[in-house]
PDB file of C-alpha atoms in Angstrom:
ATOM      1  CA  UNK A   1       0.000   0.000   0.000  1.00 45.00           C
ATOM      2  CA  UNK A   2       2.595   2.803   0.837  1.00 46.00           C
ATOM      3  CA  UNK A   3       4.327   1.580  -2.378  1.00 48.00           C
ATOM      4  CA  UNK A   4       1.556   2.496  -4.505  1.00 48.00           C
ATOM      5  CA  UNK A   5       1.016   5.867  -2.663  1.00 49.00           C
ATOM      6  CA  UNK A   6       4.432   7.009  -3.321  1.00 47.00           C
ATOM      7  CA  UNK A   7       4.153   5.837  -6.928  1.00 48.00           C
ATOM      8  CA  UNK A   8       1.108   8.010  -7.293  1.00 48.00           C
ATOM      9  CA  UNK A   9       2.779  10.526  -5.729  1.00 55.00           C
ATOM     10  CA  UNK A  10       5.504  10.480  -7.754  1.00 57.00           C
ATOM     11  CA  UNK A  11       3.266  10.141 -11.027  1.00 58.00           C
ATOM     12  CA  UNK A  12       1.260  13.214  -9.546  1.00 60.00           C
ATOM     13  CA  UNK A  13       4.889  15.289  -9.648  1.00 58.00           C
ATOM     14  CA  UNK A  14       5.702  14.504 -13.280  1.00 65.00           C
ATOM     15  CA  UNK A  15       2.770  16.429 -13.931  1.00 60.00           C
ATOM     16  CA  UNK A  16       2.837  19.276 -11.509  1.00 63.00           C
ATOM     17  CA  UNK A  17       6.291  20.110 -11.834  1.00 66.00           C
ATOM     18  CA  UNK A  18       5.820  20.969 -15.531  1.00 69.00           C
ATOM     19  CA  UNK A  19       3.127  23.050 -14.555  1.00 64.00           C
ATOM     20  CA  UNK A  20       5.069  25.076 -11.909  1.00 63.00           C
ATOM     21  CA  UNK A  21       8.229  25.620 -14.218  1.00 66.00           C
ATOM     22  CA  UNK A  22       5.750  27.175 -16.742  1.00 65.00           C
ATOM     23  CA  UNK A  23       4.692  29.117 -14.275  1.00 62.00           C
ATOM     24  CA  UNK A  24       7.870  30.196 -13.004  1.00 63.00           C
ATOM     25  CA  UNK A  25       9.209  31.131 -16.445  1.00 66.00           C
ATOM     26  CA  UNK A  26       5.751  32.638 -18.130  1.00 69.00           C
ATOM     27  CA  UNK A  27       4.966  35.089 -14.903  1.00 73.00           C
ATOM     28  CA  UNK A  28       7.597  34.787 -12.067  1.00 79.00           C
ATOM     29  CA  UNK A  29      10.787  35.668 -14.239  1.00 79.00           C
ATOM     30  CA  UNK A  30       9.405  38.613 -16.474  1.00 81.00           C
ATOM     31  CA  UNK A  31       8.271  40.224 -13.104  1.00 84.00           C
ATOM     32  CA  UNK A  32      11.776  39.701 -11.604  1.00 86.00           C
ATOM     33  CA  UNK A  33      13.253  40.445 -14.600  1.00 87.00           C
ATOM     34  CA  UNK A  34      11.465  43.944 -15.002  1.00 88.00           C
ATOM     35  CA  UNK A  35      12.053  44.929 -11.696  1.00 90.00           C
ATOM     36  CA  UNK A  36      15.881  44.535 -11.963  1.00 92.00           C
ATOM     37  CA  UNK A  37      16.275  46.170 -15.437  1.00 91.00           C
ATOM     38  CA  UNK A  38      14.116  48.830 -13.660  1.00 92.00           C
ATOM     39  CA  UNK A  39      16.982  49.995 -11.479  1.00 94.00           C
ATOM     40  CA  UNK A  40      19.799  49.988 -14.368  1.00 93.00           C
ATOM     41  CA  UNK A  41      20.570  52.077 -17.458  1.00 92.00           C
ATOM     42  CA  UNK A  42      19.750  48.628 -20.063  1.00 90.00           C
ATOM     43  CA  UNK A  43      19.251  50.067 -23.132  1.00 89.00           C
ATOM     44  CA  UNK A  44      17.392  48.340 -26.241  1.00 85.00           C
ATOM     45  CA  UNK A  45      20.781  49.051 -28.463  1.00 87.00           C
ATOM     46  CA  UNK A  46      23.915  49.338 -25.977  1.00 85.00           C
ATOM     47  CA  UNK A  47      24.875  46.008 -24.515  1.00 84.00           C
ATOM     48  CA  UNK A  48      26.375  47.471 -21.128  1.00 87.00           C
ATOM     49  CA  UNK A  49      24.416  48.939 -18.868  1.00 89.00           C
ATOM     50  CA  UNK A  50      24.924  49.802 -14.789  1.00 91.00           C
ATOM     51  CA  UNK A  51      23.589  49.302 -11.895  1.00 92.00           C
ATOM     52  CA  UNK A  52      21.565  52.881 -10.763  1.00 92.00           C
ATOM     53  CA  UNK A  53      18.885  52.164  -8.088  1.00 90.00           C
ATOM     54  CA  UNK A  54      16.012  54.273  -7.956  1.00 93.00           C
ATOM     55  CA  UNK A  55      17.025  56.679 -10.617  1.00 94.00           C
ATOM     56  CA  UNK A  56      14.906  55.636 -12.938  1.00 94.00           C
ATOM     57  CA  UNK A  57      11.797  55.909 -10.636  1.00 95.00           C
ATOM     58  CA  UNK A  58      12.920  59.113  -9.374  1.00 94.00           C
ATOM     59  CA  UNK A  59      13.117  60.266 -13.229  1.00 93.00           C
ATOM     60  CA  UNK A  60       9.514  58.983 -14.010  1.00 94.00           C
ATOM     61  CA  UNK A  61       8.086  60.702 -11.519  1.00 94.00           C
ATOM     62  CA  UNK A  62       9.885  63.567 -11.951  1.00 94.00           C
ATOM     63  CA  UNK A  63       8.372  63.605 -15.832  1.00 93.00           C
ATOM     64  CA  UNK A  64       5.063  65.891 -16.465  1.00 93.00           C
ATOM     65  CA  UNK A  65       4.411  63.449 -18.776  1.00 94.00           C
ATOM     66  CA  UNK A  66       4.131  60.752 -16.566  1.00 94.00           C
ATOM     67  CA  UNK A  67       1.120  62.688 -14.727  1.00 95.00           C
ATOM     68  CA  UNK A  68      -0.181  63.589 -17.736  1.00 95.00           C
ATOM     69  CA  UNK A  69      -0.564  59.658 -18.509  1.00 95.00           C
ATOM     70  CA  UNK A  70      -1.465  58.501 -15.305  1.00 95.00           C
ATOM     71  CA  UNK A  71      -4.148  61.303 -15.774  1.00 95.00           C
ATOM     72  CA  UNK A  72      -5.369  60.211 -18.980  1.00 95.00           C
ATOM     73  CA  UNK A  73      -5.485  56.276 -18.090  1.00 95.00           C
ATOM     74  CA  UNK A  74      -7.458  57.316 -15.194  1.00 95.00           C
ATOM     75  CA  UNK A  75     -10.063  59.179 -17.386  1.00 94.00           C
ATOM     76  CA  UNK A  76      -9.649  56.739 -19.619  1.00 95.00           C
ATOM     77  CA  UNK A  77     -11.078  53.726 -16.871  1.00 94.00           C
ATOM     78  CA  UNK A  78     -13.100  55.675 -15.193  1.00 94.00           C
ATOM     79  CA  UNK A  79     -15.403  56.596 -18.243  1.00 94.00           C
ATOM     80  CA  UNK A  80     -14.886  53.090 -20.332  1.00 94.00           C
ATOM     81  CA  UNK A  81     -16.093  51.271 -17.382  1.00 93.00           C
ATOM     82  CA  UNK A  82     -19.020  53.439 -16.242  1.00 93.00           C
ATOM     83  CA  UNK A  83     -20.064  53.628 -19.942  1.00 93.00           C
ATOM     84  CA  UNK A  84     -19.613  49.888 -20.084  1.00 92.00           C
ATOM     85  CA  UNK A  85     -21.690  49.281 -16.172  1.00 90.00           C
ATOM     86  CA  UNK A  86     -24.198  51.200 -17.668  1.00 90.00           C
ATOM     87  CA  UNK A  87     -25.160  50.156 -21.230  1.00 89.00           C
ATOM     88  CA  UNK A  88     -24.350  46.721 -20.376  1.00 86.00           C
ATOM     89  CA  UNK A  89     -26.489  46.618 -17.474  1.00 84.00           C
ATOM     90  CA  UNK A  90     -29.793  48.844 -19.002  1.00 85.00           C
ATOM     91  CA  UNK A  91     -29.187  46.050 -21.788  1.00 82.00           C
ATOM     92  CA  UNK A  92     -29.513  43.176 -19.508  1.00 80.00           C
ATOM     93  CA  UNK A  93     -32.718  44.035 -17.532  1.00 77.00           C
ATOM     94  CA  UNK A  94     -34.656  44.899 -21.351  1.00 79.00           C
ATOM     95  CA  UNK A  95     -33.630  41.120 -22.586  1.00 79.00           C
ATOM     96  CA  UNK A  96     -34.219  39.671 -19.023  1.00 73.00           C
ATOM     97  CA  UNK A  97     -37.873  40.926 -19.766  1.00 75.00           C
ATOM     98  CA  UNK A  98     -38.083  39.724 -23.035  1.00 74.00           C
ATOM     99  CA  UNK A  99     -40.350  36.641 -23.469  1.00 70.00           C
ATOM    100  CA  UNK A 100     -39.382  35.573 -27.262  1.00 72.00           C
ATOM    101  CA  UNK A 101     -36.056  35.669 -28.886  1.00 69.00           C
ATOM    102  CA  UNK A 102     -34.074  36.655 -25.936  1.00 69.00           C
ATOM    103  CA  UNK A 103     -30.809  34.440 -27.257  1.00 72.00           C
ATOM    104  CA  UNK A 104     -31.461  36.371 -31.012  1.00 77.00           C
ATOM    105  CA  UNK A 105     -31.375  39.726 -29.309  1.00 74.00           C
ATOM    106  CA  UNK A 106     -28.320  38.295 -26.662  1.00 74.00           C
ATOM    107  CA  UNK A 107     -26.222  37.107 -30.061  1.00 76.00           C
ATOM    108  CA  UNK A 108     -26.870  40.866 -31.780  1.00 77.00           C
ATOM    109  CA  UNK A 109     -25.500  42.735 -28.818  1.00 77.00           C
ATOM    110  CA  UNK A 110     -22.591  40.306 -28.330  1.00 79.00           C
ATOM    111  CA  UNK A 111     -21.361  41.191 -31.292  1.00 79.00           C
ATOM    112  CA  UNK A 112     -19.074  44.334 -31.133  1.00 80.00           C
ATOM    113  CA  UNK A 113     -16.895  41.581 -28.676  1.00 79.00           C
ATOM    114  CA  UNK A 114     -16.453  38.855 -30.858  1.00 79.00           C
ATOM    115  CA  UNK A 115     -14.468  41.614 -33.634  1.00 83.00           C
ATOM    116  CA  UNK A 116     -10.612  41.103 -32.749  1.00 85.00           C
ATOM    117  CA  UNK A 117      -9.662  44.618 -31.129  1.00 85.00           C
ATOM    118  CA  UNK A 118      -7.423  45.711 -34.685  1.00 88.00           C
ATOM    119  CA  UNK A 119     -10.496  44.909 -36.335  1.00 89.00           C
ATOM    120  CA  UNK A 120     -12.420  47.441 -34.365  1.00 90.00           C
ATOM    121  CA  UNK A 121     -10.205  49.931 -34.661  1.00 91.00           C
ATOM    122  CA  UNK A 122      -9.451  50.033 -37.912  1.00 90.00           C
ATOM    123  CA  UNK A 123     -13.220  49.884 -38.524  1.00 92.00           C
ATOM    124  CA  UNK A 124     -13.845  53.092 -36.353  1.00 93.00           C
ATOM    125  CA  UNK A 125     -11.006  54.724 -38.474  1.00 92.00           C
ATOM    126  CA  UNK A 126     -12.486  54.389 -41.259  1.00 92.00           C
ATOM    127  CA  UNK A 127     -15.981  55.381 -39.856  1.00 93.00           C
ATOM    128  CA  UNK A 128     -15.014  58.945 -38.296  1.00 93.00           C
ATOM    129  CA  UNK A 129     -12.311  59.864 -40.777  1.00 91.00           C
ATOM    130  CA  UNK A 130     -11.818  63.570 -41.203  1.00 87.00           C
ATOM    131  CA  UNK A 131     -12.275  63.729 -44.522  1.00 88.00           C
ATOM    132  CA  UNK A 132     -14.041  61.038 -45.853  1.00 88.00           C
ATOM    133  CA  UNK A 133     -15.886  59.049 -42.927  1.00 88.00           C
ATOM    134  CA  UNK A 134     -19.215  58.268 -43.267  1.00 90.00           C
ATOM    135  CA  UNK A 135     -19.970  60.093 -39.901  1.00 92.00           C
ATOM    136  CA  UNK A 136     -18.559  63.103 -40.247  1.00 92.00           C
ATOM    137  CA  UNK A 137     -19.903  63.513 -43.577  1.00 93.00           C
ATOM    138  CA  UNK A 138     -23.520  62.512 -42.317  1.00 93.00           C
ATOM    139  CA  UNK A 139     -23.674  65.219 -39.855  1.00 92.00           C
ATOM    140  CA  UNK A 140     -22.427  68.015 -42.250  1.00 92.00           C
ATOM    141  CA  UNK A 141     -25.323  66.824 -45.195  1.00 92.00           C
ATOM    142  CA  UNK A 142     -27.657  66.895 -41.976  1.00 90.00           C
ATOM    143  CA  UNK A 143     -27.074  70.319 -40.897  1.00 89.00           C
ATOM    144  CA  UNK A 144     -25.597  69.154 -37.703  1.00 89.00           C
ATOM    145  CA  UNK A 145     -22.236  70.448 -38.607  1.00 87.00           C
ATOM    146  CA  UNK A 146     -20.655  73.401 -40.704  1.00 87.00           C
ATOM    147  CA  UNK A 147     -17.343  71.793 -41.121  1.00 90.00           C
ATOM    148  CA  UNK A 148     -15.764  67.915 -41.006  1.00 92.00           C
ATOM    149  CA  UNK A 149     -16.132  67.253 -37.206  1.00 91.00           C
ATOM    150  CA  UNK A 150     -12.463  65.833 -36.617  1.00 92.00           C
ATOM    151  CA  UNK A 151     -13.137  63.025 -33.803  1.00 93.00           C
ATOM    152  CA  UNK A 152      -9.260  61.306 -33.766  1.00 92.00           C
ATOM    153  CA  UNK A 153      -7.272  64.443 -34.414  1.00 90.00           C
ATOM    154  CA  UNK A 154      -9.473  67.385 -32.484  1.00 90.00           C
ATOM    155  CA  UNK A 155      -8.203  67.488 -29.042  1.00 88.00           C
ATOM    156  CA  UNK A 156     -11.249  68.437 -27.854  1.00 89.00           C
ATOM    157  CA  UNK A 157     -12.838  65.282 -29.232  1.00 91.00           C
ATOM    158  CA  UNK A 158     -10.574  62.821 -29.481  1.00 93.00           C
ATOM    159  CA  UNK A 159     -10.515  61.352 -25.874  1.00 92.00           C
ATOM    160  CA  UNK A 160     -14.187  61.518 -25.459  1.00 93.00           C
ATOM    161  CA  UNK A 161     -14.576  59.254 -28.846  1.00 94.00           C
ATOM    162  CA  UNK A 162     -12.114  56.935 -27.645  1.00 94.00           C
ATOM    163  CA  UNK A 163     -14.396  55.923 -24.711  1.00 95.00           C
ATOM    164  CA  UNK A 164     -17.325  56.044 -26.413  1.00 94.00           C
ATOM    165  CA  UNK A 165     -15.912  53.417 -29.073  1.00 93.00           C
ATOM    166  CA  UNK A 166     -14.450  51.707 -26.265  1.00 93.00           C
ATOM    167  CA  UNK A 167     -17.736  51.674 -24.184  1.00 92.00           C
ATOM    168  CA  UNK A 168     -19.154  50.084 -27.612  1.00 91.00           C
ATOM    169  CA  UNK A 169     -16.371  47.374 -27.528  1.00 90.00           C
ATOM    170  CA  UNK A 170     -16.362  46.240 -23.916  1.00 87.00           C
ATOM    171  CA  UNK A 171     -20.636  46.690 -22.683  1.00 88.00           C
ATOM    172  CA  UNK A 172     -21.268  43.245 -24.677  1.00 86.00           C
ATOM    173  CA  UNK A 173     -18.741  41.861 -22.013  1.00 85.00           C
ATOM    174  CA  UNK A 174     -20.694  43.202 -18.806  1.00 86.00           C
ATOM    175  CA  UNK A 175     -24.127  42.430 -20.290  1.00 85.00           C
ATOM    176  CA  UNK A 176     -23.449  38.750 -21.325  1.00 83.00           C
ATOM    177  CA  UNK A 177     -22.063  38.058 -17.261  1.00 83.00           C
ATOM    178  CA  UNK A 178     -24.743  40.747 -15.812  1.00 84.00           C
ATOM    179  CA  UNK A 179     -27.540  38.470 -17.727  1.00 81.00           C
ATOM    180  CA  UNK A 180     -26.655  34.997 -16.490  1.00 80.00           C
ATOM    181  CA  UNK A 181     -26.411  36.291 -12.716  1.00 81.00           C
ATOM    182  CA  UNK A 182     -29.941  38.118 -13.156  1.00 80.00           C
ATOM    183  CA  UNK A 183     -31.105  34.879 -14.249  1.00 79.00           C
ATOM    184  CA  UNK A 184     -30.607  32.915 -11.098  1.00 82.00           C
ATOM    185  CA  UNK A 185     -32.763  35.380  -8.953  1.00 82.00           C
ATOM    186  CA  UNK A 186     -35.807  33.040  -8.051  1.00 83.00           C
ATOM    187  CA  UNK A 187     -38.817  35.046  -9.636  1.00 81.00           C
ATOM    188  CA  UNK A 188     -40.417  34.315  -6.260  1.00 85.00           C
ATOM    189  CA  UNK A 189     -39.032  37.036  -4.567  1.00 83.00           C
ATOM    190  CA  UNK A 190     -40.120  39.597  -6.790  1.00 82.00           C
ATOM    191  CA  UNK A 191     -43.797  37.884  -7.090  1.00 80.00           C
ATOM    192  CA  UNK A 192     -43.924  38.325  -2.836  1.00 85.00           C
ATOM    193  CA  UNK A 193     -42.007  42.037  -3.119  1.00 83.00           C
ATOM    194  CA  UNK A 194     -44.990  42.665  -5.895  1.00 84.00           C
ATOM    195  CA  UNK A 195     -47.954  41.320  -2.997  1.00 83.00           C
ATOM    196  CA  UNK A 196     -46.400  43.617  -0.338  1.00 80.00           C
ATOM    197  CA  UNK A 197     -46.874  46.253  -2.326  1.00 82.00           C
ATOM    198  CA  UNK A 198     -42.691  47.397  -3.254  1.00 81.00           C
ATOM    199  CA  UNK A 199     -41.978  49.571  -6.195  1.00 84.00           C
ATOM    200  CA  UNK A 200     -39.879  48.888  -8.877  1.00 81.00           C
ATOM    201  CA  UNK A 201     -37.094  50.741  -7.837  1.00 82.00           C
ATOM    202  CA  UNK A 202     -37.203  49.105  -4.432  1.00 85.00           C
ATOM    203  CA  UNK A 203     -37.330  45.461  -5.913  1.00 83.00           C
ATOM    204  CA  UNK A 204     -34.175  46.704  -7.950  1.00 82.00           C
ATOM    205  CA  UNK A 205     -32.216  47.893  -4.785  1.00 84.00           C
ATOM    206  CA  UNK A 206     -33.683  45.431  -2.260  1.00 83.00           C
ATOM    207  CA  UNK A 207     -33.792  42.121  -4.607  1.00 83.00           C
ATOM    208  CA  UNK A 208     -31.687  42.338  -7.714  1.00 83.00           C
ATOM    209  CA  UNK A 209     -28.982  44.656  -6.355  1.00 82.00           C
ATOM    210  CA  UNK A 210     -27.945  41.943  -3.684  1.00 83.00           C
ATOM    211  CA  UNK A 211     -27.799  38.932  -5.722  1.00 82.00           C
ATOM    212  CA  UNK A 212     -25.963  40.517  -8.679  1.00 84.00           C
ATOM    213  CA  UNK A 213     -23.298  42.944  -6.849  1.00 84.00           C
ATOM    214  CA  UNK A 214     -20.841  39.967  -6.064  1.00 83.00           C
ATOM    215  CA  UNK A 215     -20.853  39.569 -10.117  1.00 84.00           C
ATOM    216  CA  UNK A 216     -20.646  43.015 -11.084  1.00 86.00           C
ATOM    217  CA  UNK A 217     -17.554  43.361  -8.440  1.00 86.00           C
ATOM    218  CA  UNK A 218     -15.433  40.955  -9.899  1.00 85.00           C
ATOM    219  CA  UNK A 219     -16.301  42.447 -13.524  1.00 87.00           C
ATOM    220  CA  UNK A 220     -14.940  45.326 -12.614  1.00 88.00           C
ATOM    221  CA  UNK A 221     -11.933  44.135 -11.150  1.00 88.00           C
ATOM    222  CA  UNK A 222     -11.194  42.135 -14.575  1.00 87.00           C
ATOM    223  CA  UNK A 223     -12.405  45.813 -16.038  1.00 89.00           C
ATOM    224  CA  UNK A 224     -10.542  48.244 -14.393  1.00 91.00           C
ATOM    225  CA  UNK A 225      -7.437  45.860 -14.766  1.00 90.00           C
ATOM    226  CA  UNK A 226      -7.919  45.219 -18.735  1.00 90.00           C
ATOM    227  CA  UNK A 227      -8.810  48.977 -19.605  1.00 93.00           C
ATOM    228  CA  UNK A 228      -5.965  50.462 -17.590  1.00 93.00           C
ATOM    229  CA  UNK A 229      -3.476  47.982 -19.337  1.00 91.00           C
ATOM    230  CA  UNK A 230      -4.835  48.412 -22.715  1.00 90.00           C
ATOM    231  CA  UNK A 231      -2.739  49.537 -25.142  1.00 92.00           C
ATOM    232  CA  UNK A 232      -4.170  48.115 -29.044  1.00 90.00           C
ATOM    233  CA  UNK A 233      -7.143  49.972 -29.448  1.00 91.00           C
ATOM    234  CA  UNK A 234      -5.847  53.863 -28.184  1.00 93.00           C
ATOM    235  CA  UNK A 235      -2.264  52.887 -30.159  1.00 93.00           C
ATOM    236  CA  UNK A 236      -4.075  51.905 -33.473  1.00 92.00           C
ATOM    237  CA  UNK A 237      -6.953  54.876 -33.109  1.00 93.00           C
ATOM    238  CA  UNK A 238      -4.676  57.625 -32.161  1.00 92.00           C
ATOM    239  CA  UNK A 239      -1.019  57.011 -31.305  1.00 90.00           C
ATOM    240  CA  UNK A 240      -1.214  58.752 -28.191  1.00 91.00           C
ATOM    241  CA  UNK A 241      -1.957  62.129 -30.283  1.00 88.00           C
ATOM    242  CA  UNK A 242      -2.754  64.369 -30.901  1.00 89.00           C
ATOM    243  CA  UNK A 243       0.144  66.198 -28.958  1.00 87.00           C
ATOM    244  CA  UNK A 244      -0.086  63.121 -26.312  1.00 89.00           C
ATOM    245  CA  UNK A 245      -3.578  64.089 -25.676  1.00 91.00           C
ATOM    246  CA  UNK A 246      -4.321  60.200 -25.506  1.00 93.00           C
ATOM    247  CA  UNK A 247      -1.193  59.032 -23.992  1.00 94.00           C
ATOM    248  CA  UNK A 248      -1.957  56.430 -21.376  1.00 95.00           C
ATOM    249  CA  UNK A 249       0.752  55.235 -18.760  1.00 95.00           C
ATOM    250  CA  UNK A 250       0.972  51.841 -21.463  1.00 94.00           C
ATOM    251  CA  UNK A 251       1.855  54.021 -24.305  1.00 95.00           C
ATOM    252  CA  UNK A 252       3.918  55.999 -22.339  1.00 95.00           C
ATOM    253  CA  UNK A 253       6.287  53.108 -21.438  1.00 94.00           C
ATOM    254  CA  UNK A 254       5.693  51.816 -24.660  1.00 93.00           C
ATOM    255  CA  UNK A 255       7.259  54.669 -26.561  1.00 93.00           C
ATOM    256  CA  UNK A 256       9.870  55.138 -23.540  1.00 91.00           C
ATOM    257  CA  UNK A 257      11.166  51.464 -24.249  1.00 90.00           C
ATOM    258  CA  UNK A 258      10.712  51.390 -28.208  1.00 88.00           C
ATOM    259  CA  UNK A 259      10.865  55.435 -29.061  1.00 87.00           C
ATOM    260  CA  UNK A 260      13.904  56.686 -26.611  1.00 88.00           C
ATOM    261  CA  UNK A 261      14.972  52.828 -26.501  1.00 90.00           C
ATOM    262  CA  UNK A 262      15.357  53.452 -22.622  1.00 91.00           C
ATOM    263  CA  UNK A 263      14.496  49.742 -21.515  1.00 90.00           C
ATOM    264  CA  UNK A 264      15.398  50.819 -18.061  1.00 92.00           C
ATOM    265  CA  UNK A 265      12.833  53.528 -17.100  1.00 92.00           C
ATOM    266  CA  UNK A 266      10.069  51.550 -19.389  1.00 93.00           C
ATOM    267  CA  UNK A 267      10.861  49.083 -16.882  1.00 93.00           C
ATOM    268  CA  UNK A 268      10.384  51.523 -14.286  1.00 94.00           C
ATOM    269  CA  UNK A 269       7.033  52.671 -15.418  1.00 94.00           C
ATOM    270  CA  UNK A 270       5.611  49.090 -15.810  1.00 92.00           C
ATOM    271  CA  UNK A 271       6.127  48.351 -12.568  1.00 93.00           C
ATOM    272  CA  UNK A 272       4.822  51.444 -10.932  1.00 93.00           C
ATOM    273  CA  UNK A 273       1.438  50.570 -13.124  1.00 92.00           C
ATOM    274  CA  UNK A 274       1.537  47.054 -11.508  1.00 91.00           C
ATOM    275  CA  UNK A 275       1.737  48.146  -7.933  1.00 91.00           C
ATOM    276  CA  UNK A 276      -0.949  50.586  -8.881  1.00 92.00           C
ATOM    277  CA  UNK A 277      -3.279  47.682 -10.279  1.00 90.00           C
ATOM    278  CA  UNK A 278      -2.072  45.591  -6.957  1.00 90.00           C
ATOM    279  CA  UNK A 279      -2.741  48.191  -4.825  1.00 91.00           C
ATOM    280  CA  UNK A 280      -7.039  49.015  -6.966  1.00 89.00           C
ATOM    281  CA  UNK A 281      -7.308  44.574  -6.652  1.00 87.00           C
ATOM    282  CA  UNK A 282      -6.611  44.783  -2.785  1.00 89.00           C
ATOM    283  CA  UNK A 283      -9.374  47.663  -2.627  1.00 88.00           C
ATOM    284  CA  UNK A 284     -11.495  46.071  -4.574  1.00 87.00           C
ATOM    285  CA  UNK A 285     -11.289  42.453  -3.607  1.00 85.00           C
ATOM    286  CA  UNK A 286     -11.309  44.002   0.622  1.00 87.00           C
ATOM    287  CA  UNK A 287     -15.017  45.563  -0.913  1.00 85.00           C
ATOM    288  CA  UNK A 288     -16.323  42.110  -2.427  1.00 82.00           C
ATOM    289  CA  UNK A 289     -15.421  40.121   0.926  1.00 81.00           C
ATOM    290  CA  UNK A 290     -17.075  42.340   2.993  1.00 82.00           C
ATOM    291  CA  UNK A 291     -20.330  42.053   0.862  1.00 78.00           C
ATOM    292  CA  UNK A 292     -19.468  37.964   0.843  1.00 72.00           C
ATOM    293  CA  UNK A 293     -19.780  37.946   4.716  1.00 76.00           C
ATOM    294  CA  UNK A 294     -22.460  40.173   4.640  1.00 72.00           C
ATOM    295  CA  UNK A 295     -24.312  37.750   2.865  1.00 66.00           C
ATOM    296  CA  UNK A 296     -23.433  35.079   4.967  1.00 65.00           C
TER     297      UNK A 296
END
C-alpha cells in the first residue's frame, strides 16, 4: 500500500512540476526580470548597462508626462467602465424581460466583442475619418455640422470618442455576465415584493442589487485591470496624439522602451502601473469580501 502511494505521488509530480516551471518562467521571471532592469541604465541598443537604483523611478516621476498619462489612463477607466456598467447593465434588464427571442437579441448585442480589437479599430477609423468618414460627412449633409467634425485628431474630441468606441467594444462583455447572474434570482421574490406592495425601484435595490453585486464586483476588477493595461485599441486609433492628448501610462512606457529605446525607465514605469493595479485589486477584492460575509 505505501508503495503504490508514493508511486502516485511520484506520477502526480511529473505532472505538476511541468506546470510550476511554466509558471515560473511565463509570470515569475518577467516580473523579476522587469524589476531589476528597472533599477539599471539597459538600453534596447547598448549592450552594457549599470547598476543605478532608484534613478529611474525618481526620473519617471519627476516627468510631467508621466502625470499627464497617469491622468489620462485614469479618465480613460473611469469613463470606459461606467459607460460599459451602464449600457451593459440597461441592456440586460430589457432582454431579461423579453419573453421571445431573448438568445437572437443576446447574439446581436454580443457582437461588437467577438471583432478582434485591430479589427475594431481600424473599422472606427475608417468610420469617423476627417475627410471622408461616413460620420462626419452625415452630420455636415444633416445640418448638424458646418465643417468635417475631426473626432481622432481634435483634441477636444478625441478622448471623449475613444471611450465612447471603447464603451461600444467592452458593454457586450458586462451584459453577457450581468444576464446569467440576473437569471438565477428566483422570480419568487419579486412575485412576494410585488404582494407587499414594493416599487420597482425598491425590488431593484432590495432584490436584484444583492444577488448581482458579487458579479458586477469581480467584472470590474477584470475591467478596471484590462482597460488600464490596454494599449491596441488607443495605439491603433490615435497614437497617443494628438500632442499626447491620448497618452496612457501603457503608451507611455511603450514609446519610452521602443521610441527613446530606454528599456530601463520603461521598466520603471511598468512596474509602478503594476503596484498601482495591486494596490485598486486589494481595494477592490477588501469591498467584495465584505459584501461575501455580509451575505453570509
Amino acid at each position: 500500500m505505501k508503495k503504490r502511494n508514493i508511486h502516485v505521488d511520484y506520477a502526480r509530480w511529473i505532472f505538476v512540476l511541468p506546470a510550476l516551471l511554466s509558471v515560473g518562467l511565463l509570470l515569475i521571471y518577467p516580473i523579476f526580470s522587469s524589476l531589476y532592469y528597472s533599477m539599471t541604465t539597459k538600453h534596447l541598443i547598448r549592450l552594457t548597462y549599470d547598476f543605478v537604483g532608484l534613478e529611474n523611478y525618481k526620473a519617471v516621476l519627476s516627468d510631467s508626462n508621466f502625470y499627464k498619462a497617469f491622468f489620462n489612463s485614469l479618465l480613460w477607466t473611469a469613463g470606459s467602465l461606467l459607460g460599459q456598467l451602464a449600457v451593459g447593465f440597461t441592456a440586460d434588464l430589457a432582454i431579461n424581460r423579453v419573453k421571445a427571442g431573448k438568445g437572437v437579441y443576446r447574439t446581436l448585442m454580443i457582437i461588437p466583442w467577438a471583432f478582434p480589437s485591430i479589427v475594431i479599430a481600424l473599422s472606427w477609423k475608417w468610420i469617423l475619418n476627417g475627410v471622408s468618414g461616413f460620420v462626419p460627412n452625415m452630420l455636415v449633409q444633416l445640418g448638424i455640422c458646418s465643417e468635417l467634425p475631426q473626432f481622432l485628431s481634435d483634441s477636444s474630441l478625441v478622448f471623449f470618442t475613444l471611450i465612447f468606441i471603447n464603451i461600444w467594444f467592452g458593454a457586450p462583455m458586462i451584459m453577457v455576465n450581468v444576464l446569467s447572474a440576473l437569471q438565477t434570482i428566483p422570480q419568487d421574490q419579486y412575485e412576494a415584493a410585488q404582494i407587499d406592495g414594493a416599487s420597482k425601484l425598491q425590488q431593484f435595490w432590495f432584490i436584484t442589487v444583492p444577488h448581482i453585486k458579487v458579479v458586477v464586483g469581480l467584472l470590474v476588477v477584470l475591467r478596471t485591470i484590462w482597460v488600464f493595461n490596454n494599449f491596441d485599441m488607443i495605439y491603433l486609433l490615435t497614437g497617443g496624439g494628438p500632442a499626447n492628448a491620448t497618452t496612457t501610462v501603457p503608451i507611455y512606457a511603450y514609446n519610452m522602451g521602443w521610441g527613446s529605446k530606454l528599456l530601463g525607465r520603461s521598466s520603471a514605469v511598468t512596474m509602478l502601473l503594476l503596484a498601482f493595479l495591486l494596490l485598486i485589486c486589494v481595494v477592490y477584492f477588501t469591498i467584495i469580501g465584505k459584501w461575501e460575509r455580509e451575505d453570509k
